[in-house]
Amino acid sequence: MTEEQLPSTREQRRREGRLVLFILVFLFPILAVAIVGGYGFIVWILQMIFGPPGPPT
């Protein structure tokens, strides 16, 4: 590869910084909400099928 085809270190650092910012600001919160919401949905469905938790009456 020639010198013109390789990305400069400054461009690469800027791109990596934007990627880290995207992951921290958007991806992790969206994944956290999806995981917690999915778990809550599974618990809700299981309680509809098997009844609420607690001692048997």
XYZ file of N, CA, C and O in Angstrom:
228
model
N 0.835 -1.180 0.000
C 0.000 0.000 0.000
C 0.876 1.238 0.000
O 1.913 1.271 0.629
N 0.383 2.228 -0.651
C 1.123 3.478 -0.676
C 0.772 4.312 0.540
O -0.159 4.019 1.277
N 1.506 5.370 0.715
C 1.295 6.263 1.853
C -0.083 6.917 1.800
O -0.694 7.172 2.825
N -0.611 7.169 0.612
C -1.904 7.845 0.479
C -3.061 6.923 0.875
O -4.103 7.397 1.294
N -2.907 5.612 0.748
C -3.998 4.698 1.031
C -4.152 4.406 2.525
O -5.224 4.038 2.974
N -3.096 4.559 3.290
C -3.154 4.285 4.715
C -3.788 5.465 5.450
O -3.453 6.613 5.179
N -4.734 5.205 6.372
C -5.318 6.312 7.138
C -4.292 6.876 8.109
O -3.460 6.149 8.651
N -4.342 8.170 8.299
C -3.385 8.785 9.218
C -3.759 8.421 10.654
O -4.877 8.024 10.955
N -2.793 8.561 11.524
C -3.012 8.230 12.927
C -4.076 9.138 13.523
O -4.913 8.680 14.301
N -4.094 10.384 13.155
C -5.081 11.331 13.675
C -6.487 10.936 13.244
O -7.418 10.947 14.052
N -6.653 10.559 11.991
C -7.971 10.135 11.497
C -8.421 8.855 12.201
O -9.589 8.715 12.562
N -7.499 7.926 12.380
C -7.834 6.664 13.034
C -8.225 6.899 14.486
O -9.203 6.322 14.967
N -7.514 7.739 15.195
C -7.854 8.045 16.592
C -9.199 8.736 16.681
O -9.993 8.464 17.580
N -9.489 9.635 15.748
C -10.776 10.332 15.740
C -11.910 9.342 15.497
O -12.946 9.383 16.153
N -11.687 8.419 14.545
C -12.705 7.412 14.239
C -12.927 6.494 15.436
O -14.063 6.162 15.783
N -11.850 6.069 16.090
C -11.973 5.209 17.267
C -12.652 5.944 18.413
O -13.448 5.358 19.149
N -12.353 7.214 18.582
C -13.004 8.007 19.629
C -14.500 8.118 19.398
O -15.294 8.005 20.336
N -14.897 8.348 18.143
C -16.328 8.408 17.833
C -16.995 7.061 18.064
O -18.139 6.996 18.529
N -16.291 5.976 17.753
C -16.847 4.643 17.965
C -17.043 4.375 19.457
O -18.096 3.873 19.873
N -16.078 4.716 20.277
C -16.199 4.531 21.729
C -17.341 5.383 22.262
O -18.143 4.929 23.086
N -17.451 6.617 21.801
C -18.535 7.495 22.233
C -19.890 6.919 21.839
O -20.830 6.899 22.638
N -19.998 6.391 20.628
C -21.240 5.768 20.181
C -21.595 4.576 21.053
O -22.741 4.414 21.482
N -20.603 3.744 21.355
C -20.849 2.557 22.173
C -21.297 2.956 23.576
O -22.258 2.400 24.116
N -20.625 3.922 24.188
C -20.947 4.312 25.555
C -22.259 5.070 25.663
O -23.016 4.880 26.625
N -22.562 5.930 24.706
C -23.736 6.796 24.811
C -24.985 6.120 24.267
O -26.073 6.290 24.816
N -24.861 5.345 23.191
C -26.046 4.778 22.552
C -26.179 3.263 22.741
O -27.221 2.773 23.163
N -25.152 2.524 22.419
C -25.277 1.071 22.361
C -25.485 0.442 23.742
O -26.403 -0.359 23.923
N -24.655 0.780 24.733
C -24.784 0.177 26.059
C -26.121 0.498 26.717
O -26.764 -0.406 27.267
N -26.601 1.744 26.704
C -27.925 2.002 27.298
C -29.054 1.271 26.577
O -29.961 0.745 27.229
N -29.002 1.205 25.257
C -30.045 0.495 24.512
C -30.013 -0.991 24.847
O -31.056 -1.610 25.071
N -28.832 -1.578 24.906
C -28.721 -2.989 25.277
C -29.188 -3.231 26.708
O -29.854 -4.242 26.981
N -28.867 -2.329 27.630
C -29.288 -2.500 29.022
C -30.811 -2.482 29.123
O -31.405 -3.333 29.797
N -31.456 -1.530 28.453
C -32.913 -1.449 28.481
C -33.522 -2.690 27.840
O -34.502 -3.249 28.348
N -32.956 -3.148 26.734
C -33.491 -4.331 26.055
C -33.349 -5.584 26.913
O -34.283 -6.395 26.996
N -32.224 -5.744 27.582
C -32.007 -6.931 28.417
C -32.925 -6.917 29.630
O -33.584 -7.918 29.942
N -33.009 -5.779 30.328
C -33.868 -5.692 31.506
C -35.337 -5.823 31.102
O -36.113 -6.517 31.764
N -35.722 -5.184 30.013
C -37.096 -5.303 29.537
C -37.434 -6.714 29.110
O -38.532 -7.209 29.389
N -36.509 -7.383 28.442
C -36.730 -8.766 28.040
C -36.875 -9.689 29.235
O -37.738 -10.571 29.255
N -36.054 -9.479 30.254
C -36.155 -10.292 31.464
C -37.496 -10.057 32.157
O -38.160 -11.003 32.591
N -37.899 -8.801 32.252
C -39.195 -8.492 32.855
C -40.347 -9.109 32.079
O -41.316 -9.603 32.662
N -40.255 -9.090 30.760
C -41.299 -9.693 29.930
C -41.375 -11.199 30.160
O -42.470 -11.763 30.291
N -40.221 -11.857 30.256
C -40.195 -13.299 30.511
C -40.803 -13.614 31.871
O -41.606 -14.544 32.006
N -40.462 -12.832 32.894
C -41.027 -13.059 34.228
C -42.533 -12.844 34.195
O -43.299 -13.614 34.789
N -42.993 -11.814 33.509
C -44.422 -11.525 33.408
C -45.169 -12.685 32.742
O -46.215 -13.127 33.230
N -44.633 -13.202 31.643
C -45.262 -14.319 30.941
C -45.279 -15.564 31.830
O -46.287 -16.277 31.910
N -44.180 -15.839 32.518
C -44.131 -17.004 33.401
C -45.117 -16.877 34.555
O -45.714 -17.873 34.981
N -45.311 -15.673 35.076
C -46.282 -15.491 36.142
C -47.710 -15.663 35.622
O -48.591 -16.089 36.365
N -47.955 -15.335 34.362
C -49.278 -15.563 33.793
C -49.533 -17.059 33.653
O -50.666 -17.509 33.800
N -48.490 -17.817 33.366
C -48.650 -19.263 33.157
C -48.679 -20.000 34.494
O -49.563 -20.820 34.742
N -47.714 -19.731 35.389
C -47.551 -20.507 36.613
C -48.110 -19.810 37.853
O -48.085 -20.392 38.933
N -48.572 -18.613 37.761
C -49.081 -17.881 38.912
C -47.989 -17.093 39.586
O -46.799 -17.289 39.336
N -48.379 -16.174 40.477
C -47.378 -15.344 41.154
C -46.552 -16.156 42.138
O -46.976 -17.230 42.590
N -45.377 -15.660 42.494
C -44.539 -16.390 43.446
C -45.121 -16.318 44.851
O -45.897 -15.417 45.179
N -44.763 -17.238 45.664
C -45.223 -17.258 47.044
C -45.565 -18.660 47.480
O -45.522 -19.603 46.685
N -45.930 -18.810 48.739
C -46.273 -20.143 49.224
C -47.600 -20.615 48.601
O -48.474 -19.790 48.326
N -47.722 -21.876 48.370
C -48.986 -22.379 47.813
C -50.113 -22.214 48.808
O -49.919 -22.290 50.029
N -51.296 -21.965 48.311
C -52.419 -21.752 49.220
C -53.218 -23.028 49.405
O -53.231 -23.918 48.622
